[in-house]
């Protein structure tokens, strides 16, 4: 029997209001989640690398306006869009990340190229973009990322003097819309990828956990791959993805116990709302959340697909 392979993705966790979710929006979100997990799974079926699978899956979500990554990213206090992303490959612990980029259509590809083509792990702002353009990326105008919905959200947050989450007319405005993927490939490699526009009304220049290896993204062959979503200021301080990996490595907890312990433990008590997806070296998948929902999907080692939104599903 060949090595098992599987993949899981997320499109953000948080409060998602059922009563406000129109059938049309729900169908569109479920469609995108399925397209994403299938795109990644296709790479795995054809024997591709876990890293290529997670990048392919995340790219589908970055290209959809339904999620807070790539097109549809939330806005900073300066009414501009700045995006963060990271990837990690479990084989040699190689990683790449970018932060606060403004003109890159698919930040996840740039994170992968920082890993593959630079001597560094994390590039930010102008330097990251210069690296991108030297490597053949085209300049994408801010207009491409703009959506009316995110502009309205920003105005509502500014009025309330808040940052991060807002209450407004959309069913998932109380949700962090970051996207991510984790996969195990037929060679036994684990990989993780995370991409985001951050949080609404953030100070421009702010960087969240999605760029931070060990907080938002981690992959270790023989152990686990993790991608997180939630309020980055908490996820960075609790080193969430790395903590799941450490619990499994040192305490020998399984992926389910380790993920739940981290998400429902101190992170939650200190106010860190959100969730994570994790996949272990046998392809077992776990979705953890301390919020009412998390957009998510998976295709397990038996090829069974699952696409869900609410925590009680
Ligand atoms: N974790 C992201 C951040 O703080 C937000 C999200 O998950 O949507 O930038």
mmCIF file of N, CA, C and O in Angstrom, residues 232-287:
data_model
loop_
_atom_site.group_PDB
_atom_site.id
_atom_site.type_symbol
_atom_site.label_atom_id
_atom_site.label_comp_id
_atom_site.label_asym_id
_atom_site.label_seq_id
_atom_site.Cartn_x
_atom_site.Cartn_y
_atom_site.Cartn_z
ATOM 1 N N UNK A 232 -4.199 37.648 15.863
ATOM 2 C CA UNK A 232 -2.773 37.375 15.807
ATOM 3 C C UNK A 232 -1.992 37.770 17.045
ATOM 4 O O UNK A 232 -1.019 37.113 17.418
ATOM 5 N N UNK A 233 -2.436 38.852 17.709
ATOM 6 C CA UNK A 233 -1.700 39.328 18.888
ATOM 7 C C UNK A 233 -1.682 38.258 19.983
ATOM 8 O O UNK A 233 -0.738 38.199 20.771
ATOM 9 N N UNK A 234 -2.716 37.428 20.030
ATOM 10 C CA UNK A 234 -2.741 36.330 21.002
ATOM 11 C C UNK A 234 -1.989 35.112 20.463
ATOM 12 O O UNK A 234 -1.255 34.451 21.189
ATOM 13 N N UNK A 235 -2.187 34.826 19.195
ATOM 14 C CA UNK A 235 -1.576 33.623 18.613
ATOM 15 C C UNK A 235 -0.051 33.729 18.579
ATOM 16 O O UNK A 235 0.643 32.721 18.705
ATOM 17 N N UNK A 236 0.457 34.946 18.410
ATOM 18 C CA UNK A 236 1.918 35.117 18.429
ATOM 19 C C UNK A 236 2.436 34.842 19.838
ATOM 20 O O UNK A 236 3.384 34.077 20.035
ATOM 21 N N UNK A 237 1.782 35.455 20.840
ATOM 22 C CA UNK A 237 2.305 35.311 22.211
ATOM 23 C C UNK A 237 2.158 33.894 22.741
ATOM 24 O O UNK A 237 2.955 33.461 23.578
ATOM 25 N N UNK A 238 1.155 33.162 22.268
ATOM 26 C CA UNK A 238 0.999 31.777 22.725
ATOM 27 C C UNK A 238 1.710 30.785 21.789
ATOM 28 O O UNK A 238 1.641 29.575 22.014
ATOM 29 N N UNK A 239 2.384 31.298 20.751
ATOM 30 C CA UNK A 239 3.160 30.452 19.823
ATOM 31 C C UNK A 239 2.354 29.214 19.439
ATOM 32 O O UNK A 239 2.811 28.070 19.581
ATOM 33 N N UNK A 240 1.133 29.461 18.974
ATOM 34 C CA UNK A 240 0.118 28.411 18.889
ATOM 35 C C UNK A 240 0.541 27.203 18.037
ATOM 36 O O UNK A 240 0.490 26.062 18.501
ATOM 37 N N UNK A 241 0.951 27.450 16.808
ATOM 38 C CA UNK A 241 1.278 26.308 15.933
ATOM 39 C C UNK A 241 2.456 25.517 16.505
ATOM 40 O O UNK A 241 2.446 24.278 16.546
ATOM 41 N N UNK A 242 3.453 26.244 16.992
ATOM 42 C CA UNK A 242 4.637 25.598 17.558
ATOM 43 C C UNK A 242 4.320 24.841 18.836
ATOM 44 O O UNK A 242 4.934 23.799 19.130
ATOM 45 N N UNK A 243 3.348 25.345 19.586
ATOM 46 C CA UNK A 243 2.977 24.685 20.841
ATOM 47 C C UNK A 243 2.313 23.329 20.552
ATOM 48 O O UNK A 243 2.573 22.341 21.251
ATOM 49 N N UNK A 244 1.472 23.293 19.522
ATOM 50 C CA UNK A 244 0.857 22.005 19.143
ATOM 51 C C UNK A 244 1.974 21.026 18.763
ATOM 52 O O UNK A 244 1.997 19.873 19.228
ATOM 53 N N UNK A 245 2.909 21.485 17.947
ATOM 54 C CA UNK A 245 4.007 20.608 17.506
ATOM 55 C C UNK A 245 4.846 20.141 18.695
ATOM 56 O O UNK A 245 5.224 18.963 18.787
ATOM 57 N N UNK A 246 5.111 21.050 19.642
ATOM 58 C CA UNK A 246 5.947 20.698 20.803
ATOM 59 C C UNK A 246 5.235 19.683 21.700
ATOM 60 O O UNK A 246 5.847 18.735 22.188
ATOM 61 N N UNK A 247 3.940 19.879 21.901
ATOM 62 C CA UNK A 247 3.183 18.920 22.736
ATOM 63 C C UNK A 247 3.237 17.532 22.125
ATOM 64 O O UNK A 247 3.398 16.531 22.823
ATOM 65 N N UNK A 248 3.115 17.463 20.804
ATOM 66 C CA UNK A 248 3.142 16.156 20.140
ATOM 67 C C UNK A 248 4.544 15.557 20.192
ATOM 68 O O UNK A 248 4.718 14.352 20.384
ATOM 69 N N UNK A 249 5.562 16.423 20.039
ATOM 70 C CA UNK A 249 6.955 15.948 20.001
ATOM 71 C C UNK A 249 7.413 15.473 21.375
ATOM 72 O O UNK A 249 7.978 14.396 21.518
ATOM 73 N N UNK A 250 7.168 16.276 22.389
ATOM 74 C CA UNK A 250 7.723 15.969 23.714
ATOM 75 C C UNK A 250 6.774 15.161 24.598
ATOM 76 O O UNK A 250 7.201 14.278 25.319
ATOM 77 N N UNK A 251 5.480 15.515 24.543
ATOM 78 C CA UNK A 251 4.522 14.844 25.433
ATOM 79 C C UNK A 251 3.879 13.630 24.776
ATOM 80 O O UNK A 251 3.137 12.901 25.419
ATOM 81 N N UNK A 252 4.160 13.484 23.472
ATOM 82 C CA UNK A 252 3.580 12.373 22.698
ATOM 83 C C UNK A 252 2.049 12.423 22.675
ATOM 84 O O UNK A 252 1.393 11.376 22.594
ATOM 85 N N UNK A 253 1.490 13.632 22.795
ATOM 86 C CA UNK A 253 0.042 13.749 22.640
ATOM 87 C C UNK A 253 -0.316 13.506 21.168
ATOM 88 O O UNK A 253 0.496 13.778 20.276
ATOM 89 N N UNK A 254 -1.542 13.029 20.922
ATOM 90 C CA UNK A 254 -1.924 12.893 19.518
ATOM 91 C C UNK A 254 -2.415 14.256 19.001
ATOM 92 O O UNK A 254 -2.556 15.216 19.765
ATOM 93 N N UNK A 255 -2.654 14.310 17.695
ATOM 94 C CA UNK A 255 -2.974 15.593 17.060
ATOM 95 C C UNK A 255 -4.273 16.188 17.610
ATOM 96 O O UNK A 255 -4.429 17.410 17.690
ATOM 97 N N UNK A 256 -5.197 15.320 18.022
ATOM 98 C CA UNK A 256 -6.494 15.799 18.523
ATOM 99 C C UNK A 256 -6.337 16.441 19.905
ATOM 100 O O UNK A 256 -6.789 17.561 20.135
ATOM 101 N N UNK A 257 -5.665 15.726 20.798
ATOM 102 C CA UNK A 257 -5.477 16.234 22.169
ATOM 103 C C UNK A 257 -4.625 17.507 22.150
ATOM 104 O O UNK A 257 -4.954 18.503 22.807
ATOM 105 N N UNK A 258 -3.522 17.464 21.405
ATOM 106 C CA UNK A 258 -2.615 18.621 21.392
ATOM 107 C C UNK A 258 -3.327 19.859 20.854
ATOM 108 O O UNK A 258 -3.246 20.948 21.445
ATOM 109 N N UNK A 259 -4.074 19.702 19.771
ATOM 110 C CA UNK A 259 -4.755 20.857 19.159
ATOM 111 C C UNK A 259 -5.824 21.421 20.094
ATOM 112 O O UNK A 259 -5.925 22.635 20.283
ATOM 113 N N UNK A 260 -6.626 20.536 20.691
ATOM 114 C CA UNK A 260 -7.693 21.000 21.582
ATOM 115 C C UNK A 260 -7.105 21.672 22.834
ATOM 116 O O UNK A 260 -7.615 22.693 23.301
ATOM 117 N N UNK A 261 -6.040 21.066 23.365
ATOM 118 C CA UNK A 261 -5.444 21.623 24.582
ATOM 119 C C UNK A 261 -4.973 23.057 24.333
ATOM 120 O O UNK A 261 -5.191 23.951 25.154
ATOM 121 N N UNK A 262 -4.351 23.273 23.195
ATOM 122 C CA UNK A 262 -3.821 24.609 22.907
ATOM 123 C C UNK A 262 -4.957 25.607 22.631
ATOM 124 O O UNK A 262 -4.968 26.711 23.182
ATOM 125 N N UNK A 263 -5.935 25.210 21.837
ATOM 126 C CA UNK A 263 -6.997 26.160 21.449
ATOM 127 C C UNK A 263 -7.986 26.431 22.591
ATOM 128 O O UNK A 263 -8.469 27.549 22.758
ATOM 129 N N UNK A 264 -8.271 25.394 23.392
ATOM 130 C CA UNK A 264 -9.261 25.591 24.481
ATOM 131 C C UNK A 264 -8.589 25.983 25.804
ATOM 132 O O UNK A 264 -9.270 26.223 26.787
ATOM 133 N N UNK A 265 -7.282 26.029 25.844
ATOM 134 C CA UNK A 265 -6.570 26.295 27.091
ATOM 135 C C UNK A 265 -6.324 27.774 27.337
ATOM 136 O O UNK A 265 -7.216 28.609 27.190
ATOM 137 N N UNK A 266 -5.079 28.090 27.685
ATOM 138 C CA UNK A 266 -4.740 29.478 28.058
ATOM 139 C C UNK A 266 -5.042 30.480 26.956
ATOM 140 O O UNK A 266 -5.391 31.622 27.217
ATOM 141 N N UNK A 267 -4.892 30.043 25.716
ATOM 142 C CA UNK A 267 -5.180 30.944 24.590
ATOM 143 C C UNK A 267 -6.592 31.500 24.738
ATOM 144 O O UNK A 267 -6.816 32.708 24.639
ATOM 145 N N UNK A 268 -7.540 30.605 25.000
ATOM 146 C CA UNK A 268 -8.942 31.009 25.126
ATOM 147 C C UNK A 268 -9.122 31.864 26.373
ATOM 148 O O UNK A 268 -9.774 32.913 26.334
ATOM 149 N N UNK A 269 -8.534 31.438 27.500
ATOM 150 C CA UNK A 269 -8.768 32.222 28.729
ATOM 151 C C UNK A 269 -8.192 33.623 28.631
ATOM 152 O O UNK A 269 -8.697 34.553 29.252
ATOM 153 N N UNK A 270 -7.133 33.807 27.850
ATOM 154 C CA UNK A 270 -6.621 35.178 27.733
ATOM 155 C C UNK A 270 -7.344 35.975 26.642
ATOM 156 O O UNK A 270 -7.030 37.148 26.416
ATOM 157 N N UNK A 271 -8.344 35.363 25.985
ATOM 158 C CA UNK A 271 -9.147 36.112 25.010
ATOM 159 C C UNK A 271 -8.804 35.839 23.560
ATOM 160 O O UNK A 271 -9.280 36.533 22.668
ATOM 161 N N UNK A 272 -7.961 34.848 23.323
ATOM 162 C CA UNK A 272 -7.532 34.543 21.956
ATOM 163 C C UNK A 272 -8.542 33.684 21.224
ATOM 164 O O UNK A 272 -8.476 32.450 21.250
ATOM 165 N N UNK A 273 -9.482 34.363 20.567
ATOM 166 C CA UNK A 273 -10.502 33.614 19.834
ATOM 167 C C UNK A 273 -9.941 33.145 18.493
ATOM 168 O O UNK A 273 -9.207 33.878 17.834
ATOM 169 N N UNK A 274 -10.300 31.919 18.101
ATOM 170 C CA UNK A 274 -9.867 31.447 16.793
ATOM 171 C C UNK A 274 -9.786 29.943 16.721
ATOM 172 O O UNK A 274 -10.446 29.238 17.487
ATOM 173 N N UNK A 275 -8.979 29.469 15.796
ATOM 174 C CA UNK A 275 -8.886 28.034 15.606
ATOM 175 C C UNK A 275 -7.653 27.640 14.823
ATOM 176 O O UNK A 275 -6.791 28.482 14.509
ATOM 177 N N UNK A 276 -7.561 26.348 14.531
ATOM 178 C CA UNK A 276 -6.428 25.859 13.742
ATOM 179 C C UNK A 276 -6.824 24.592 13.007
ATOM 180 O O UNK A 276 -7.817 23.938 13.343
ATOM 181 N N UNK A 277 -6.036 24.265 11.991
ATOM 182 C CA UNK A 277 -6.141 22.960 11.345
ATOM 183 C C UNK A 277 -4.803 22.277 11.513
ATOM 184 O O UNK A 277 -3.747 22.923 11.493
ATOM 185 N N UNK A 278 -4.847 20.943 11.712
ATOM 186 C CA UNK A 278 -3.603 20.197 11.919
ATOM 187 C C UNK A 278 -3.713 18.836 11.252
ATOM 188 O O UNK A 278 -4.806 18.267 11.159
ATOM 189 N N UNK A 279 -2.585 18.333 10.806
ATOM 190 C CA UNK A 279 -2.558 17.022 10.157
ATOM 191 C C UNK A 279 -1.298 16.309 10.643
ATOM 192 O O UNK A 279 -0.226 16.928 10.701
ATOM 193 N N UNK A 280 -1.412 15.050 11.029
ATOM 194 C CA UNK A 280 -0.221 14.370 11.568
ATOM 195 C C UNK A 280 0.443 13.493 10.509
ATOM 196 O O UNK A 280 -0.002 13.447 9.349
ATOM 197 N N UNK A 281 1.482 12.762 10.924
ATOM 198 C CA UNK A 281 2.288 12.032 9.939
ATOM 199 C C UNK A 281 1.571 10.799 9.393
ATOM 200 O O UNK A 281 2.051 10.171 8.449
ATOM 201 N N UNK A 282 0.407 10.448 9.976
ATOM 202 C CA UNK A 282 -0.391 9.352 9.421
ATOM 203 C C UNK A 282 -1.538 9.914 8.573
ATOM 204 O O UNK A 282 -2.354 9.158 8.043
ATOM 205 N N UNK A 283 -1.608 11.229 8.487
ATOM 206 C CA UNK A 283 -2.667 11.862 7.696
ATOM 207 C C UNK A 283 -3.937 12.135 8.480
ATOM 208 O O UNK A 283 -4.940 12.561 7.922
ATOM 209 N N UNK A 284 -3.897 11.899 9.796
ATOM 210 C CA UNK A 284 -5.060 12.208 10.640
ATOM 211 C C UNK A 284 -5.235 13.724 10.710
ATOM 212 O O UNK A 284 -4.251 14.449 10.931
ATOM 213 N N UNK A 285 -6.483 14.168 10.605
ATOM 214 C CA UNK A 285 -6.766 15.605 10.530
ATOM 215 C C UNK A 285 -7.511 16.047 11.776
ATOM 216 O O UNK A 285 -8.381 15.328 12.271
ATOM 217 N N UNK A 286 -7.184 17.234 12.271
ATOM 218 C CA UNK A 286 -7.987 17.796 13.360
ATOM 219 C C UNK A 286 -8.293 19.265 13.090
ATOM 220 O O UNK A 286 -7.419 20.021 12.697
ATOM 221 N N UNK A 287 -9.560 19.626 13.318
ATOM 222 C CA UNK A 287 -9.984 21.023 13.270
ATOM 223 C C UNK A 287 -10.292 21.429 14.704
ATOM 224 O O UNK A 287 -11.129 20.780 15.349
#
